PDB file of C-alpha atoms and ligand atoms in Angstrom:
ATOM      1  CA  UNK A   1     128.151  97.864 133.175  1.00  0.00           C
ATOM      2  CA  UNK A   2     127.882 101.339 132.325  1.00  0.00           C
ATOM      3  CA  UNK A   3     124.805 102.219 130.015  1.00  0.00           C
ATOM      4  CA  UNK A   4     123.198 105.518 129.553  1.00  0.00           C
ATOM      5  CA  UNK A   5     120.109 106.731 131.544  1.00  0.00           C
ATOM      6  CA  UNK A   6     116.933 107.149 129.301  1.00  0.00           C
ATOM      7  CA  UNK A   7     114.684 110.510 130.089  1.00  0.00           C
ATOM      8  CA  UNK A   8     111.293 110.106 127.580  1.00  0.00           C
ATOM      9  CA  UNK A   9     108.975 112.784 127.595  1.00  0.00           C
ATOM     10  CA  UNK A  10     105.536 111.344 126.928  1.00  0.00           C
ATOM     11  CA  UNK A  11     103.518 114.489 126.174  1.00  0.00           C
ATOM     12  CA  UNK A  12     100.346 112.478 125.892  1.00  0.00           C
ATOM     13  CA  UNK A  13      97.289 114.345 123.880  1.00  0.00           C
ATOM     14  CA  UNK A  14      98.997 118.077 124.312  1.00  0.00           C
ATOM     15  CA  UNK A  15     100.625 120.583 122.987  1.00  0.00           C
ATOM     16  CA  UNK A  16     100.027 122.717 119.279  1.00  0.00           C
ATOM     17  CA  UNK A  17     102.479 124.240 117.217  1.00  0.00           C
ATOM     18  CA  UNK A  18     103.168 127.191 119.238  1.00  0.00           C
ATOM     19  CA  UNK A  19     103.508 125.936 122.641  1.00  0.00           C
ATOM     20  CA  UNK A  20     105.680 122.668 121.073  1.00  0.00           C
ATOM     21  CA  UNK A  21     108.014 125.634 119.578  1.00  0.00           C
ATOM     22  CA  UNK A  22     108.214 127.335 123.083  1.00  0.00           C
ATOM     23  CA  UNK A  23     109.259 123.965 124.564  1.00  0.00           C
ATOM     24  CA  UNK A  24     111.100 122.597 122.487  1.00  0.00           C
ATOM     25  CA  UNK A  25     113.408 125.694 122.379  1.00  0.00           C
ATOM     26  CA  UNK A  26     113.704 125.953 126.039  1.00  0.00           C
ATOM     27  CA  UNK A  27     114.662 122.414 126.335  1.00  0.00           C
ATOM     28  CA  UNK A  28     117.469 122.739 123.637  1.00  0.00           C
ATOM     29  CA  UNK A  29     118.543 126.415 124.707  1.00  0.00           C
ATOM     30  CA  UNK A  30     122.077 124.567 125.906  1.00  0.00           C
ATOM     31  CA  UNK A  31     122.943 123.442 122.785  1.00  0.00           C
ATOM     32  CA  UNK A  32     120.891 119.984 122.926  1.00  0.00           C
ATOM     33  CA  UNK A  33     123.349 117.729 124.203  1.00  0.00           C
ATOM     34  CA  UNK A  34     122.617 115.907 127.555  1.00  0.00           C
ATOM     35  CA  UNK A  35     124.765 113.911 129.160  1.00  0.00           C
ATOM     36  CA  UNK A  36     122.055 110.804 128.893  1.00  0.00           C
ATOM     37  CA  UNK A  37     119.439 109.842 126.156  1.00  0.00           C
ATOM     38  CA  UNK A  38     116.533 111.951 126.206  1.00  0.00           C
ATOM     39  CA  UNK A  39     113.408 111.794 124.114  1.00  0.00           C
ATOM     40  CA  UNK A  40     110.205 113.439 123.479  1.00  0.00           C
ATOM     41  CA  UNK A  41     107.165 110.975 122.429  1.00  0.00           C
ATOM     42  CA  UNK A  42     104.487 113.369 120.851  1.00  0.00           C
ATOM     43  CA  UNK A  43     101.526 113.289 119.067  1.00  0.00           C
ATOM     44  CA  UNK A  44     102.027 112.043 115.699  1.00  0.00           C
ATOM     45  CA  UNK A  45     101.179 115.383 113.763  1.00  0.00           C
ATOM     46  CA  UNK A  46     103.736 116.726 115.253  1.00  0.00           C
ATOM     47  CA  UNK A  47     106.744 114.876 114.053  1.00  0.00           C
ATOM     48  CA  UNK A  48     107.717 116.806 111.253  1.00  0.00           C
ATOM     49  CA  UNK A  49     107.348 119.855 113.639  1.00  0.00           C
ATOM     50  CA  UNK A  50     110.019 118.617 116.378  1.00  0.00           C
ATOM     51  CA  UNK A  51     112.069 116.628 113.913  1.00  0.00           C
ATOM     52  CA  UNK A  52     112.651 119.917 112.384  1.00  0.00           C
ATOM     53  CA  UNK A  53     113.424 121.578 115.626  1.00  0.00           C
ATOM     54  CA  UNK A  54     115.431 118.801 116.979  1.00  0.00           C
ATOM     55  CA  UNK A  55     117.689 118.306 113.915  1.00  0.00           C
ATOM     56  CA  UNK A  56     121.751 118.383 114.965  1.00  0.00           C
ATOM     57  CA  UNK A  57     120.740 118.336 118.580  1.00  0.00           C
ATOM     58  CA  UNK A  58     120.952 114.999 120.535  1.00  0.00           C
ATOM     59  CA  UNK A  59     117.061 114.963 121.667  1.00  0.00           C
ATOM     60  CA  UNK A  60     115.311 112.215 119.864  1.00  0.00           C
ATOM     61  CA  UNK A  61     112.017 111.573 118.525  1.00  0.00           C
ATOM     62  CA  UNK A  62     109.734 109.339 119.830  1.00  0.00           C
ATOM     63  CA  UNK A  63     105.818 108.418 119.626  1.00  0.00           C
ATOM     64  CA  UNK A  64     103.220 107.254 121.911  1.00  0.00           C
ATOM     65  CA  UNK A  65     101.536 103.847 120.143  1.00  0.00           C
ATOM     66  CA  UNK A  66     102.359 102.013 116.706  1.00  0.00           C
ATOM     67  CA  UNK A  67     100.368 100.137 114.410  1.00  0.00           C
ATOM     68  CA  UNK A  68     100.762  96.128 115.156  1.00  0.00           C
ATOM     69  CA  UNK A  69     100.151  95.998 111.099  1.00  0.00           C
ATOM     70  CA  UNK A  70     102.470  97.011 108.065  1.00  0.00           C
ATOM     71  CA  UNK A  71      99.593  99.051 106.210  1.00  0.00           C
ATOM     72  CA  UNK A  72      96.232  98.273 104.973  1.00  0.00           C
ATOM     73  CA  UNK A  73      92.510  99.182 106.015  1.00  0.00           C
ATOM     74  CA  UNK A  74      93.262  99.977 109.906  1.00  0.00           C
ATOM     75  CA  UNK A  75      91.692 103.759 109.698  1.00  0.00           C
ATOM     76  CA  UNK A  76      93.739 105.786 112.188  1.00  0.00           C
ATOM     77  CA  UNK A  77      96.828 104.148 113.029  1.00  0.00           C
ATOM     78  CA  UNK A  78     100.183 104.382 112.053  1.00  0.00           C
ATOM     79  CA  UNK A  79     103.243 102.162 111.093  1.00  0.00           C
ATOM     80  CA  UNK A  80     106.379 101.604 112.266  1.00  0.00           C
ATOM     81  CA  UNK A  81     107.842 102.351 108.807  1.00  0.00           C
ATOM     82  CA  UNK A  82     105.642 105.909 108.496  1.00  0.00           C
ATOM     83  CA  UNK A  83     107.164 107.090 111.871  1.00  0.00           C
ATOM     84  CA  UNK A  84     110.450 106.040 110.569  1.00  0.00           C
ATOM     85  CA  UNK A  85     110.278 108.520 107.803  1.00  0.00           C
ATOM     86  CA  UNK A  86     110.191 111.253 110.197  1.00  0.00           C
ATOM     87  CA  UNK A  87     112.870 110.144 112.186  1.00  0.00           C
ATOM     88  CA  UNK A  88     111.174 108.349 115.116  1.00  0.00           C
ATOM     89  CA  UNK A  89     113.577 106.852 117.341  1.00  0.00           C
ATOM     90  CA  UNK A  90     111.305 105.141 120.136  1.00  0.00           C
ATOM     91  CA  UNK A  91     107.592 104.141 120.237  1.00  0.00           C
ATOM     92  CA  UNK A  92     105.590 103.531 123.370  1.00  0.00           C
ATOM     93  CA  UNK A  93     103.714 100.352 123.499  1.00  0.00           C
ATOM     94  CA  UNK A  94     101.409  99.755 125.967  1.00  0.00           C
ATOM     95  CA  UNK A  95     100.498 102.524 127.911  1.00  0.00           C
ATOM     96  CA  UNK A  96      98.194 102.150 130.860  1.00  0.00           C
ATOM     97  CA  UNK A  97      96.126 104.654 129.118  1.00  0.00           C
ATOM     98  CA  UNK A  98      95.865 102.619 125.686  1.00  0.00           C
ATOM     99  CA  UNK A  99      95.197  99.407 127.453  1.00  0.00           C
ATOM    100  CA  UNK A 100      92.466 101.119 129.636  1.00  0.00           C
ATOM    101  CA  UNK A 101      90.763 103.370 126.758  1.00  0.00           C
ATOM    102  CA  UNK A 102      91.476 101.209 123.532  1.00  0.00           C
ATOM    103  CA  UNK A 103      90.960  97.808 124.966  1.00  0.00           C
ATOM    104  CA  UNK A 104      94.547  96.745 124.357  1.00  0.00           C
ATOM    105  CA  UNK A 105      95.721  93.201 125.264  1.00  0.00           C
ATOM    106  CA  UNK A 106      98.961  91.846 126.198  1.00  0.00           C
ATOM    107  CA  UNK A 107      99.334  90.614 122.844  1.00  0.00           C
ATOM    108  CA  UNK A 108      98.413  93.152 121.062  1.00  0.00           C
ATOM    109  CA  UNK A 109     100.993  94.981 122.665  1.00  0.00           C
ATOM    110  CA  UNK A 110     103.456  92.100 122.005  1.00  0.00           C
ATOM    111  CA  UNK A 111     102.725  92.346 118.713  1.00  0.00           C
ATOM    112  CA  UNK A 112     102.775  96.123 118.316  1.00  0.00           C
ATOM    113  CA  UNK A 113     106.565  96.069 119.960  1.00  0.00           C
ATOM    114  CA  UNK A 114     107.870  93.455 117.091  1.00  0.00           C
ATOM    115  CA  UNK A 115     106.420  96.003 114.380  1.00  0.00           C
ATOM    116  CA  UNK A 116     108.616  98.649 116.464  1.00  0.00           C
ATOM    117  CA  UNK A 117     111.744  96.578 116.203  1.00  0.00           C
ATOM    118  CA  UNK A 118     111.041  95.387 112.843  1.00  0.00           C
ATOM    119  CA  UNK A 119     111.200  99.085 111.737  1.00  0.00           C
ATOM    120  CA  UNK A 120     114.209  99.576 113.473  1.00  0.00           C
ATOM    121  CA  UNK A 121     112.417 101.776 116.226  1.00  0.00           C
ATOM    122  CA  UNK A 122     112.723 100.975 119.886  1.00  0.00           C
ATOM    123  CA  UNK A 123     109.885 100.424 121.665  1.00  0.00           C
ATOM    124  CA  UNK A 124     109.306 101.203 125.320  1.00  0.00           C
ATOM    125  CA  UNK A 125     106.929  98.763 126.515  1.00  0.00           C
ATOM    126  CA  UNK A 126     105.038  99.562 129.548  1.00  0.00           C
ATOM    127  CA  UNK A 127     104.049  97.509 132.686  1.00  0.00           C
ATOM    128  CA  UNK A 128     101.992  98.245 135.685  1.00  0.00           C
ATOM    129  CA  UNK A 129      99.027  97.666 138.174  1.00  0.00           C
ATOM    130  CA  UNK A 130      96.527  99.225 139.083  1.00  0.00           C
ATOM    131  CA  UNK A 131      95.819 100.136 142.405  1.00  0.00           C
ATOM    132  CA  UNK A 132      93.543  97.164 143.420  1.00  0.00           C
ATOM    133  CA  UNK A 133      95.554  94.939 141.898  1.00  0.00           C
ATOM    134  CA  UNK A 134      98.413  96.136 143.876  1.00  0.00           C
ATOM    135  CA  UNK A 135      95.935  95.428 147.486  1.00  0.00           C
ATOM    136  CA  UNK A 136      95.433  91.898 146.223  1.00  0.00           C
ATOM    137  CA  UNK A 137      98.732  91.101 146.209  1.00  0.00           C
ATOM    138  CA  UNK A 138      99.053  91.002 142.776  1.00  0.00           C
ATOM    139  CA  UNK A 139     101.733  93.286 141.248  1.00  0.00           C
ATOM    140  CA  UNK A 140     104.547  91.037 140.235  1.00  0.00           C
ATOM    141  CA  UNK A 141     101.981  88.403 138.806  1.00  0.00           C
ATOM    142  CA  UNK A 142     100.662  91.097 136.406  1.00  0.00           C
ATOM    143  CA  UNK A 143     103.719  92.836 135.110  1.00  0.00           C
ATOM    144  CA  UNK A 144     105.501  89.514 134.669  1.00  0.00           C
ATOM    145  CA  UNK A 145     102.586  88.460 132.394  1.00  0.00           C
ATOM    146  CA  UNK A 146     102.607  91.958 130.498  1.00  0.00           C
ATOM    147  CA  UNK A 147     106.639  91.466 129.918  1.00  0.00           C
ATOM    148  CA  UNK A 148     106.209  87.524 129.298  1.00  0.00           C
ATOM    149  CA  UNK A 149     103.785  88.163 126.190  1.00  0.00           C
ATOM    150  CA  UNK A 150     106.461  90.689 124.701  1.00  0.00           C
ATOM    151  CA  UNK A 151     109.298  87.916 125.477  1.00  0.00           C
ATOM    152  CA  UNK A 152     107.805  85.665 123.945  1.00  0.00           C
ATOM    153  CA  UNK A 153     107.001  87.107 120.281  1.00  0.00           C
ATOM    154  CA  UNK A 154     110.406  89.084 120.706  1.00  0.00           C
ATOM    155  CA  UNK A 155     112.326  86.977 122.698  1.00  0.00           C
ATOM    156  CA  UNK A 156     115.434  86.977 119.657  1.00  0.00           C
ATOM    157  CA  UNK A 157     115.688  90.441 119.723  1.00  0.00           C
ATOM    158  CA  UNK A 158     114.203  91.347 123.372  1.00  0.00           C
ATOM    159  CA  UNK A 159     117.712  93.232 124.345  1.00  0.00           C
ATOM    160  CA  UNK A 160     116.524  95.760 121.540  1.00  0.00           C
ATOM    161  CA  UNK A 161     113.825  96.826 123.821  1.00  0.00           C
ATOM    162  CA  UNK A 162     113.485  99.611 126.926  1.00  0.00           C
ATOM    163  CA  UNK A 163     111.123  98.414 129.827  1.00  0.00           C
ATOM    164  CA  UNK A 164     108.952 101.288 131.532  1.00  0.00           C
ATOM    165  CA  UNK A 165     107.185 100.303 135.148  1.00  0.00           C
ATOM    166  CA  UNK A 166     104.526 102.178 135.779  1.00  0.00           C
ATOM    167  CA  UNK A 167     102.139 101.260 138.308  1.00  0.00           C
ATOM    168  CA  UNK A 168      98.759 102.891 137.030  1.00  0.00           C
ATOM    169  CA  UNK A 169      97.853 104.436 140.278  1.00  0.00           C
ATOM    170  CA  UNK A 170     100.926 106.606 140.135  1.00  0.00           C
ATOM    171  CA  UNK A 171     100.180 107.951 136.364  1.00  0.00           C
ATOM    172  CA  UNK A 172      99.299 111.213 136.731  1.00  0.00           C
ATOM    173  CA  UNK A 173      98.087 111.400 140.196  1.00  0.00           C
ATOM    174  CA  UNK A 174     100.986 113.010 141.758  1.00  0.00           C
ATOM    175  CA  UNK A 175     101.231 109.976 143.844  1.00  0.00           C
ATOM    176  CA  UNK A 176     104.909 108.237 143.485  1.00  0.00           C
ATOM    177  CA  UNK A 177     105.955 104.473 143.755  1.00  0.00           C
ATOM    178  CA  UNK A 178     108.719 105.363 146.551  1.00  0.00           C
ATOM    179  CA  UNK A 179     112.314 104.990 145.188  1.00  0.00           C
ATOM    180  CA  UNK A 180     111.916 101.188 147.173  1.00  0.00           C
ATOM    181  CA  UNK A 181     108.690 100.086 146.042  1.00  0.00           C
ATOM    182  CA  UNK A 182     109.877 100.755 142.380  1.00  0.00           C
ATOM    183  CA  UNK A 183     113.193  99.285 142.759  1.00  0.00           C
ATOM    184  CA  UNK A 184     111.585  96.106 143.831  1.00  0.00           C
ATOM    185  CA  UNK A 185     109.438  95.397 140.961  1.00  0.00           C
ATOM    186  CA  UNK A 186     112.480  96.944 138.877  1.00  0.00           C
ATOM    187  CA  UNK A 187     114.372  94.281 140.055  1.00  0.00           C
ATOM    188  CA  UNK A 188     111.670  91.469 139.434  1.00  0.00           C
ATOM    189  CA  UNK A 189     111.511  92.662 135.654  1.00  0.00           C
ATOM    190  CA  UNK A 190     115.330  92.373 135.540  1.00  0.00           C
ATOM    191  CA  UNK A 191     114.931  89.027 136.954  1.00  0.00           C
ATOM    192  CA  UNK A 192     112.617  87.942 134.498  1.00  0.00           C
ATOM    193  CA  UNK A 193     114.852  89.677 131.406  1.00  0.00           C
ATOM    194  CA  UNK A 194     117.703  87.552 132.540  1.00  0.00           C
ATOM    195  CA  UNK A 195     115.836  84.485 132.467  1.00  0.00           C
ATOM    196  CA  UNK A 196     115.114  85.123 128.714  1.00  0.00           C
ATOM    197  CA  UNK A 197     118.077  86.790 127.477  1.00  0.00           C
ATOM    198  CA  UNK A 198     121.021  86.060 130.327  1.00  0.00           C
ATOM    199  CA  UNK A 199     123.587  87.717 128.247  1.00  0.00           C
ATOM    200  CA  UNK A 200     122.096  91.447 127.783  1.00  0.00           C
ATOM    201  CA  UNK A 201     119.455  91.508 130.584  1.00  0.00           C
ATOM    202  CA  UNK A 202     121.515  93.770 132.804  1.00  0.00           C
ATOM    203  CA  UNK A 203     121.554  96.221 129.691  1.00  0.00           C
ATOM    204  CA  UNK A 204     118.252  96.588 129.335  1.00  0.00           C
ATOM    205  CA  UNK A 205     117.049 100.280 130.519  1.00  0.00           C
ATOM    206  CA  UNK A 206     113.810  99.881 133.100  1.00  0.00           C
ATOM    207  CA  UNK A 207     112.717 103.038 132.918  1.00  0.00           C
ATOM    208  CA  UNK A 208     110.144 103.858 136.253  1.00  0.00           C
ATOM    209  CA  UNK A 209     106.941 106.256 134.793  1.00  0.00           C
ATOM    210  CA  UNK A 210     104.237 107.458 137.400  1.00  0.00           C
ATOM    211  CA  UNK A 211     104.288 111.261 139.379  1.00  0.00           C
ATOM    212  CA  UNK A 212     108.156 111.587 138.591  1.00  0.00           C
ATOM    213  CA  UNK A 213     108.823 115.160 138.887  1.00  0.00           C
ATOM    214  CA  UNK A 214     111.852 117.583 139.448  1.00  0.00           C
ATOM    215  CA  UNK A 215     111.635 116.638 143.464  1.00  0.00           C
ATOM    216  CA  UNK A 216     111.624 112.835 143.148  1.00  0.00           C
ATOM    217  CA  UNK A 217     114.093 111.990 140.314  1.00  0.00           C
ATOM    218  CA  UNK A 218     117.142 111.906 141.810  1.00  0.00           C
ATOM    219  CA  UNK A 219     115.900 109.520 144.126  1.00  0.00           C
ATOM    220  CA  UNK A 220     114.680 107.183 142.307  1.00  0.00           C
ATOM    221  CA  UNK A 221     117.007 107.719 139.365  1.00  0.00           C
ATOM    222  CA  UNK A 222     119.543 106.659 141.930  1.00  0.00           C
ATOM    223  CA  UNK A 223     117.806 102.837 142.386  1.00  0.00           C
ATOM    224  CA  UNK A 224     119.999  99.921 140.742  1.00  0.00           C
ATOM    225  CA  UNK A 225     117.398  99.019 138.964  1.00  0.00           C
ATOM    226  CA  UNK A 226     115.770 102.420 137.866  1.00  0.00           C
ATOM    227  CA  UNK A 227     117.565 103.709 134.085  1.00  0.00           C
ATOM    228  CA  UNK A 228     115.767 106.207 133.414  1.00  0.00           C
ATOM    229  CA  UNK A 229     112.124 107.682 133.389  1.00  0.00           C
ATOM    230  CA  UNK A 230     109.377 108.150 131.313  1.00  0.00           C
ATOM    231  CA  UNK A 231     107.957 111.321 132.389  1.00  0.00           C
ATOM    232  CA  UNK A 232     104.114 112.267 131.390  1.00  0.00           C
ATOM    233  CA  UNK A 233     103.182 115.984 133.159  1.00  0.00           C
ATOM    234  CA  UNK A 234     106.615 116.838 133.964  1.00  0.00           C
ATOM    235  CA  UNK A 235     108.025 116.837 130.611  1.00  0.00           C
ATOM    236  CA  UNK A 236     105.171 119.364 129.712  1.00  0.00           C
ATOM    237  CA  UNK A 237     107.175 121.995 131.746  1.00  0.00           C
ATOM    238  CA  UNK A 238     110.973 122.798 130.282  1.00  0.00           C
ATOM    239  CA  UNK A 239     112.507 123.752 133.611  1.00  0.00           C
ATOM    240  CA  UNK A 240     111.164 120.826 134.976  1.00  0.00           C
ATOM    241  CA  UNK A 241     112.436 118.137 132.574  1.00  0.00           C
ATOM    242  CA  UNK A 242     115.831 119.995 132.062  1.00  0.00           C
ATOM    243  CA  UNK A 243     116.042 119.146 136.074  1.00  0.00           C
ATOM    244  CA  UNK A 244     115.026 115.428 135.383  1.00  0.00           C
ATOM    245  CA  UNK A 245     117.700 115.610 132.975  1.00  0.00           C
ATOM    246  CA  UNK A 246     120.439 116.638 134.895  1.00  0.00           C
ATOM    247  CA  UNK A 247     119.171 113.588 137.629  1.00  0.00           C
ATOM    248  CA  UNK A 248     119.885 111.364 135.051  1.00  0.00           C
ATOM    249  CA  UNK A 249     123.538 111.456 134.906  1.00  0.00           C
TER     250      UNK A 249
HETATM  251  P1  PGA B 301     102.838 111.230 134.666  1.00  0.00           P
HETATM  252  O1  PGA B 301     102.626 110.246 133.418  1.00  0.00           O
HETATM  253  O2  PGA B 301     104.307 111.526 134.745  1.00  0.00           O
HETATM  254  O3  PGA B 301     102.023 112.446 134.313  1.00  0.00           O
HETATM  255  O4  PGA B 301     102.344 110.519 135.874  1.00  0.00           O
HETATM  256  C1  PGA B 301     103.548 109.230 133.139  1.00  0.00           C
HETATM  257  C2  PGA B 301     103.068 108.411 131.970  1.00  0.00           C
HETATM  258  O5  PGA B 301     101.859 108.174 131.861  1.00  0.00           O
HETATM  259  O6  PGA B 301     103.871 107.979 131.135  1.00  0.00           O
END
């Protein structure tokens, strides 16, 4: 089955208007058309800022967390339906760093994707273990319970969703999951995809996060299992992410 590679950008807490400009220019100097899906998930003053620079090109907007609620009294966050009206495309959920900083549970996160989808906005829900929990054995037990609590509020609409492993100890560290170790836990979340949604499992992009640089896409990228990437200090850098970019054919 032939389905596009995903490239997301996940610029975390960074950036300003100038330096967005610079990148965002240097990332669409060809024109803006890649041969697979790319996004950039910024901070969430920022939309109107790349929306503006993106428009016409094929680079899409995404953010980095969603409000599990419609609107209300929840100071600070943000719905699904206010990123839609600057033309976000994708919305992580569950980031290592939100579950570690802002206490958030599996279904929280579960809940936070279905707002997503409700919306019309794709969310790429994360997975991963920490390093510990990787020495005890533990790594498919705890990112088949993070993807089981998203099944199950979303399970009529899970092939709607992108999957991103990323084993904690890998975020940021410079330390990769080798092309192998990803591709097996890859292949464990396809596994578990299938069993809830036989029909559209195999197009459901797993997208591998964690140290993935300019070196070590193609190599992973290149993993049955691996559709993409979602790509936190790399996609800070233009020439860098253009080069992730062109792995991702
Ligand atoms: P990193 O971050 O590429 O800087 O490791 C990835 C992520 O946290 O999404």
């Amino acid at each position: 089955m032939t389905k596009k590679k995903l490239i997301a950008g996940n610029w975390k807490m960074n950036g300003n208007l100038a330096s967005n400009e610079a990148l965002l220019k240097a990332l669409l100097q060809g024109g803006g058309s890649f041969e697979c899906d790319v996004a950039v998930c910024t901070p969430a003053p920022y939309f109107a800022q790349v929306q503006a620079l993106a428009a016409g090109t094929s680079l899409a907007l995404g953010a980095q967390d969603v409000s599990a609620h419609a609107s209300g009294a929840y100071t600070g966050e943000q719905s699904a339906a206010m990123l839609k009206d600057f033309g976000v495309r994708y919305a992580i959920v569950g980031h290592s760093e939100r579950r570690q900083f802002h206490g958030e549970t599996d279904d929280l996160v579960a809940s936070k994707a279905a707002a997503a989808l409700a919306a019309g906005i794709t969310p790429i829900v994360c997975v991963g273990e920490t390093l510990a929990q990787r020495d005890a054995g533990e790594t498919e037990a705890v990112v088949k319970r993070q993807l089981a609590a998203v099944i199950h509020v979303n399970g009529h609409c899970i092939s709607e969703i992108v999957v991103a492993y990323e084993p904690v100890w890998a975020i940021g560290t410079g330390k990769t999951a080798t092309p192998q170790q990803a591709q097996s836990v890859h292949a464990v979340l396809r596994a578990q995809l299938h069993h809830a949604a036989s029909a559209h499992a195999a197009g459901i992009r797993i997208l591998y996060g964690g140290s993935m640089n300019a070196a070590n896409a193609a190599e992973l990228l290149a993993e049955n299992d691996i559709d993409g990437g979602l790509i936190g200090g790399a996609s800070l850098k233009a020439p860098d992410f253009l080069q992730i970019i062109a792995a991702a054919r």
